[in-house]
Tab-separated table of N, CA and C in Angstrom:
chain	number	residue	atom	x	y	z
A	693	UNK	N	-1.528	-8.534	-8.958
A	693	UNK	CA	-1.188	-7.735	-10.129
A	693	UNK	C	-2.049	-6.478	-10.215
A	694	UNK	N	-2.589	-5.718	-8.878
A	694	UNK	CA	-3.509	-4.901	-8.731
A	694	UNK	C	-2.282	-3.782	-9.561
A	695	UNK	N	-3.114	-2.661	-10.257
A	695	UNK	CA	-2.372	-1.217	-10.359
A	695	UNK	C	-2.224	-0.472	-9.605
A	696	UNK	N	-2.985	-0.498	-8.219
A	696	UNK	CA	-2.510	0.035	-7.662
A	696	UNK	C	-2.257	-0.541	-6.115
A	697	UNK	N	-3.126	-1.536	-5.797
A	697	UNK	CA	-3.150	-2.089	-4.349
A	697	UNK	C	-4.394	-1.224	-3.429
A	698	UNK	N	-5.396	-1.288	-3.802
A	698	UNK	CA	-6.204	-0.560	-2.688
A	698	UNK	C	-6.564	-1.794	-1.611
A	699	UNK	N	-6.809	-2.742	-2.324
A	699	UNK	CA	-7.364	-3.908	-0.889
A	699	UNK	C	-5.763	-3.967	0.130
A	700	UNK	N	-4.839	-3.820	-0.133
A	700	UNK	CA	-3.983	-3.539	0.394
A	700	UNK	C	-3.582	-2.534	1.303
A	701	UNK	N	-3.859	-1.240	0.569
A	701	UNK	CA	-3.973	-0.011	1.599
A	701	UNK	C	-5.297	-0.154	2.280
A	702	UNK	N	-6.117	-0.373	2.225
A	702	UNK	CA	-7.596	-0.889	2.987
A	702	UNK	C	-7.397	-1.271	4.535
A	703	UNK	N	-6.318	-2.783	4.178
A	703	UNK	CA	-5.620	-3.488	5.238
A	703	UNK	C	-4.750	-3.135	6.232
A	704	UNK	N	-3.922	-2.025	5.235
A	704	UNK	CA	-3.000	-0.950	5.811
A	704	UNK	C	-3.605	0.160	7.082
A	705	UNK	N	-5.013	0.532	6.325
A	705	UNK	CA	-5.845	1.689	6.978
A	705	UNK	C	-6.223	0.801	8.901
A	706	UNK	N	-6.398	-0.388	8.504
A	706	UNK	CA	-6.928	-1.149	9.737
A	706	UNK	C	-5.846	-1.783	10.636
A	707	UNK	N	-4.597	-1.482	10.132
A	707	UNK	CA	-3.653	-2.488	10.987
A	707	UNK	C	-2.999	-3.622	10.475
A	708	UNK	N	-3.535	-3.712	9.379
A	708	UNK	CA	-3.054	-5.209	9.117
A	708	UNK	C	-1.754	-5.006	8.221
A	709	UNK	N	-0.979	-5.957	8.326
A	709	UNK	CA	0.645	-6.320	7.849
A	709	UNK	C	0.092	-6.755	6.059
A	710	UNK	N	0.106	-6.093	5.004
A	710	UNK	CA	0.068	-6.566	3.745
A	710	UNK	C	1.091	-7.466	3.423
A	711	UNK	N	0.896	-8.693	2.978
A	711	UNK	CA	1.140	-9.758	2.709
A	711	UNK	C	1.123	-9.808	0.459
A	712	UNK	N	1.980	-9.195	-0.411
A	712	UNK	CA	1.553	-9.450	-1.180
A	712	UNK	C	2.920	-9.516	-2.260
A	713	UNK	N	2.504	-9.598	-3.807
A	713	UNK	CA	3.948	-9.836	-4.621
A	713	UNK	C	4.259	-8.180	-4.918
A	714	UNK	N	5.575	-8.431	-5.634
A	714	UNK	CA	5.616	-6.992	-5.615
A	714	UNK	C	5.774	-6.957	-6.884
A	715	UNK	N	4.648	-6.639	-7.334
A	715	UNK	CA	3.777	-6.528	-8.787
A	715	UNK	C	3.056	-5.139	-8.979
A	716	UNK	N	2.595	-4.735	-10.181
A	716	UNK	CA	1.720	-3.901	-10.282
A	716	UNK	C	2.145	-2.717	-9.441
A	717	UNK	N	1.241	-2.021	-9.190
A	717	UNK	CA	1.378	-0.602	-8.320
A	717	UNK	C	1.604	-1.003	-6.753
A	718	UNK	N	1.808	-2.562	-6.483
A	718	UNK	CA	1.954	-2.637	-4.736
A	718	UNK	C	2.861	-1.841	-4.496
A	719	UNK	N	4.604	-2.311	-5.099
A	719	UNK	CA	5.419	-1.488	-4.132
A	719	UNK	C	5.336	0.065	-4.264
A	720	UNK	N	4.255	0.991	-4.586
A	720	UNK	CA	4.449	1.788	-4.464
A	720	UNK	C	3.024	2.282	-2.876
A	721	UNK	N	2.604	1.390	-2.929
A	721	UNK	CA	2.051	1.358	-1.311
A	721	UNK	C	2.750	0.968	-0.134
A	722	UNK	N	3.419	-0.072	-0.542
A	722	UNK	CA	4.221	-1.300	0.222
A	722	UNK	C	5.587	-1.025	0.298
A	723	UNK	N	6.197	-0.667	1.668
A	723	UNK	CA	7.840	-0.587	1.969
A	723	UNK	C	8.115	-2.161	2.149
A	724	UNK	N	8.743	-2.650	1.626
A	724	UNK	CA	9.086	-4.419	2.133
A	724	UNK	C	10.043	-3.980	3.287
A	725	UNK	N	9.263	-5.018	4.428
A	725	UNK	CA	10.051	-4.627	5.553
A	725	UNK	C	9.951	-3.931	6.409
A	726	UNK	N	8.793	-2.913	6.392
A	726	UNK	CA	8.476	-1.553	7.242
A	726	UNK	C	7.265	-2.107	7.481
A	727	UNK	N	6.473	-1.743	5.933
A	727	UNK	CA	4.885	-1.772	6.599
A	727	UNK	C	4.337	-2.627	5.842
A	728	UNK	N	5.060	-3.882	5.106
A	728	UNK	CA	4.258	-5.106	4.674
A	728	UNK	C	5.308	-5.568	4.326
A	729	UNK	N	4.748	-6.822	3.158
A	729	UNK	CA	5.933	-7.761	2.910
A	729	UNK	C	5.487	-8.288	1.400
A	730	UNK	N	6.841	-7.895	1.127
A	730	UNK	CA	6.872	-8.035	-0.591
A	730	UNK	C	7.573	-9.475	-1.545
A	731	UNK	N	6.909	-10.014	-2.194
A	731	UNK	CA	7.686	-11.203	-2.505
A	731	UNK	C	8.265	-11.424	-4.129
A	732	UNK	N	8.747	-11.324	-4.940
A	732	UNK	CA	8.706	-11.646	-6.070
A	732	UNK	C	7.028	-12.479	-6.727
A	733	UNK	N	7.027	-11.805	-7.837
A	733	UNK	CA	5.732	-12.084	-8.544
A	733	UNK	C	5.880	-13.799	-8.687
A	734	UNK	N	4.676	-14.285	-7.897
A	734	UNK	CA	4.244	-15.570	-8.279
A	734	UNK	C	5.320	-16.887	-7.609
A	735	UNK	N	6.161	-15.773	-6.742
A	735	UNK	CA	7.116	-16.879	-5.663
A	735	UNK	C	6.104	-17.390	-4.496
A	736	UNK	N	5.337	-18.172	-4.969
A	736	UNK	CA	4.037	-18.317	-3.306
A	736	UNK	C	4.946	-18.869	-2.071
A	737	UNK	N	6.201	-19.681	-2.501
A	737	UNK	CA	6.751	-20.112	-1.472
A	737	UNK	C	7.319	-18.800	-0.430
A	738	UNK	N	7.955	-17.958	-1.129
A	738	UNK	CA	8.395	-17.186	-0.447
A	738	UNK	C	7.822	-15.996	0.611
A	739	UNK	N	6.206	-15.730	0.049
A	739	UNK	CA	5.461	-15.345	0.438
A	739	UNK	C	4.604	-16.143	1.484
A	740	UNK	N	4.615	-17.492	1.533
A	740	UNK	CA	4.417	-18.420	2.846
A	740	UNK	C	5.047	-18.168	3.841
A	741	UNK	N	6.871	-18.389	3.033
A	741	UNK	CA	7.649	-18.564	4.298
A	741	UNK	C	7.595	-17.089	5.204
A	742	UNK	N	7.412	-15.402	4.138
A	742	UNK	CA	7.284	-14.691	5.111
A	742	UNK	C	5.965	-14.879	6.150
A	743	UNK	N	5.157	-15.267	5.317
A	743	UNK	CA	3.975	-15.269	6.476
A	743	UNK	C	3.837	-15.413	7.657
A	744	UNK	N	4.880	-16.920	7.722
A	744	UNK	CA	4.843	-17.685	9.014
A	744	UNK	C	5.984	-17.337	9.909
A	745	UNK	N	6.764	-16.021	9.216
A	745	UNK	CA	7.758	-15.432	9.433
A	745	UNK	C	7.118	-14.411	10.831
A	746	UNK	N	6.198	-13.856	10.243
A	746	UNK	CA	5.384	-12.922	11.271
A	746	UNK	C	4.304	-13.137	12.118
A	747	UNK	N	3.967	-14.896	11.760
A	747	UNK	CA	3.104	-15.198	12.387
A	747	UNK	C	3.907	-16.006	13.816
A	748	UNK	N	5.450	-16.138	13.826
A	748	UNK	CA	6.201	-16.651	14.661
A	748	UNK	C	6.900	-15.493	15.922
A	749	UNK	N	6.796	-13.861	15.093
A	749	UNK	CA	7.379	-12.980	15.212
A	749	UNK	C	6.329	-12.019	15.786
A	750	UNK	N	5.551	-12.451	17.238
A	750	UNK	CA	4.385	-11.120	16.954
A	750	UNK	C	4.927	-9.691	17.098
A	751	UNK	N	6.344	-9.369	18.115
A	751	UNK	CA	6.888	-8.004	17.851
A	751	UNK	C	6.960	-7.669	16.683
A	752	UNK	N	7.556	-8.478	15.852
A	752	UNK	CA	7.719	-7.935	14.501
A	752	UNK	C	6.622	-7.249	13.543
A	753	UNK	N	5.810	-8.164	14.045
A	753	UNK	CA	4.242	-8.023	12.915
A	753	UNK	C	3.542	-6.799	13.582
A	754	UNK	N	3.432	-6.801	14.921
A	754	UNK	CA	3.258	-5.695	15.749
A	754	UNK	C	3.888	-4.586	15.331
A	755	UNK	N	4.902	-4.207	15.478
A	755	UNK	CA	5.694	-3.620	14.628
A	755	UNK	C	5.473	-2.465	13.249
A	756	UNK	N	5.442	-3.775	12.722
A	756	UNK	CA	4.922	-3.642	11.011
A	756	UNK	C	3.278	-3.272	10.747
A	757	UNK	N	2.471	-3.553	11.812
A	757	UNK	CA	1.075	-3.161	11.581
A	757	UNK	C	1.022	-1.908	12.058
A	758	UNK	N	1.762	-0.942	13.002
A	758	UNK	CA	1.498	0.245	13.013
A	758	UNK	C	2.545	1.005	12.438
A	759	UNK	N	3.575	0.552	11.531
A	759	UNK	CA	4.082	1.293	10.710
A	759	UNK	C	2.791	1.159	9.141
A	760	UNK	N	2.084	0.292	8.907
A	760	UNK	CA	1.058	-0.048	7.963
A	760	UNK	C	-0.102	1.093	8.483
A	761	UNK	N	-0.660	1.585	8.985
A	761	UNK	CA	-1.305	1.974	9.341
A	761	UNK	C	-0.957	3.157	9.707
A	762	UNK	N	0.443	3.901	10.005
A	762	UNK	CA	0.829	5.070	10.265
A	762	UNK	C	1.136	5.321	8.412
A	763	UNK	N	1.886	4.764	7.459
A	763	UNK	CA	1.665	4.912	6.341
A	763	UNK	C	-0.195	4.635	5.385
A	764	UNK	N	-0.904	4.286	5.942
A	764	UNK	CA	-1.972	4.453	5.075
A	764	UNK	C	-2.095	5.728	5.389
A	765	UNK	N	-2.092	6.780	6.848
A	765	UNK	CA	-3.207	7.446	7.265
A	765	UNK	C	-2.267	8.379	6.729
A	766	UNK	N	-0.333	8.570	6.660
A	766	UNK	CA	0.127	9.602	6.078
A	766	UNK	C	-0.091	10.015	4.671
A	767	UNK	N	0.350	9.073	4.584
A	767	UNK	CA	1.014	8.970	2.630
A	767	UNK	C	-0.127	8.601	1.810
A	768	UNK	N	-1.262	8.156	2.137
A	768	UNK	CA	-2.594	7.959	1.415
A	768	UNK	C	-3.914	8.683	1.970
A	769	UNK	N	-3.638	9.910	3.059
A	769	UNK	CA	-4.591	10.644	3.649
A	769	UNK	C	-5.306	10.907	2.914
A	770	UNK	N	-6.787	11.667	2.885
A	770	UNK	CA	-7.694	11.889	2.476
A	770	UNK	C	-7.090	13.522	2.746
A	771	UNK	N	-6.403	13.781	3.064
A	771	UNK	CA	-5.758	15.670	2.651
A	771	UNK	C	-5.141	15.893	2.163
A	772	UNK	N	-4.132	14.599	1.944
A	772	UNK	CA	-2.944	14.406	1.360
A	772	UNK	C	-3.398	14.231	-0.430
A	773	UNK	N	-4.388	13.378	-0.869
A	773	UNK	CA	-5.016	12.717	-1.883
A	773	UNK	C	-5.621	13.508	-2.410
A	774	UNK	N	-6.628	14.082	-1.976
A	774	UNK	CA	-7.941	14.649	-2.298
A	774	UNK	C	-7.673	15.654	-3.422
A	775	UNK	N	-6.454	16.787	-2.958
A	775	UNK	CA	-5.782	17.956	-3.359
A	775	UNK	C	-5.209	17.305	-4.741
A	776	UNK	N	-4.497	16.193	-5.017
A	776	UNK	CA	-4.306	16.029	-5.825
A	776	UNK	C	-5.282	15.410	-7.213
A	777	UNK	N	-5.753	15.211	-6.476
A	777	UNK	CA	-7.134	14.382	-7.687
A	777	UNK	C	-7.818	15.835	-8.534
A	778	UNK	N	-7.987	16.208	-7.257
A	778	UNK	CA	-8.871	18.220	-7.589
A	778	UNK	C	-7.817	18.976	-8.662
A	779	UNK	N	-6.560	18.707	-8.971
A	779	UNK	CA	-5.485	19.150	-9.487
A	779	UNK	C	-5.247	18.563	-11.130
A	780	UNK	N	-5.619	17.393	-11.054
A	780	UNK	CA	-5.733	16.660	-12.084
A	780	UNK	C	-7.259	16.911	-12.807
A	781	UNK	N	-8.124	17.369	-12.157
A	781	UNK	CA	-9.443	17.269	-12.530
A	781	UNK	C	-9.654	19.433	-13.575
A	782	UNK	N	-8.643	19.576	-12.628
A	782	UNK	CA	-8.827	20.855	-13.211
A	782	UNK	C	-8.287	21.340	-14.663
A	783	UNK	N	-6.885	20.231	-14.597
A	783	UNK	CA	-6.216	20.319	-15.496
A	783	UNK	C	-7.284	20.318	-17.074
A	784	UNK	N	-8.061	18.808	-16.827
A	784	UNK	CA	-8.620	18.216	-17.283
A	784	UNK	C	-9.259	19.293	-18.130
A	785	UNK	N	-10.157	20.071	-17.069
A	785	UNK	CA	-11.296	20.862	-17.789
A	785	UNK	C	-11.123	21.635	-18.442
A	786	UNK	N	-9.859	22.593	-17.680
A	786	UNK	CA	-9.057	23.529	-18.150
A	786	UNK	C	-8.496	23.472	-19.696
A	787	UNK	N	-8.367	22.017	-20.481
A	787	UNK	CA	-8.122	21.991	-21.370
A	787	UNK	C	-9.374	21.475	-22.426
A	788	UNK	N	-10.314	21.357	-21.759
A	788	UNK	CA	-11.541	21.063	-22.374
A	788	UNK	C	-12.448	22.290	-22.848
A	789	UNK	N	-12.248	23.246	-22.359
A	789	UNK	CA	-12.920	24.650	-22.216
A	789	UNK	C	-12.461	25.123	-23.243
């Protein structure tokens, strides 16, 4: 029920296949199907059965870990990000002044 999923994109940054519900701010890290795997909130079964889904499937998971990892480094870059935070921060002051 993270807001946004950072231990997720973390996992993403290293390769790893995110495994989580699709709650909170995940699916907006998380493609179900591309670069992790999304389950309905609090379905643990279903989130097992994908598990062992990819743990049966190493192309697949293979796969899915460098689409995870080609999406952390695009869509959550540190050039991509940064610019926007600096954007919000200005706003900020800009109306504080």
């Amino acid at each position: 029920f993270e807001s946004f999923g950072l231990a997720a994109l973390e996992g993403m940054a290293c390769g790893a296949v995110p495994l989580a519900f699709a709650s909170g701010g995940l699916p907006e890290v998380i493609t179900a199907g591309v670069d992790g795997v999304l389950a309905a909130p609090l379905d643990d079964e279903a989130l097992a059965g994908m598990a062992l889904e990819l743990v049966r499937d190493p192309a697949r998971r293979a796969t899915m870990a460098a689409a995870a990892r080609a999406t952390a480094q695009t869509k959550f870059s540190i050039e991509r990000i940064v610019p926007i935070y600096e954007a919000i921060y200005r706003r900020v002051v800009d109306r504080t002044s």
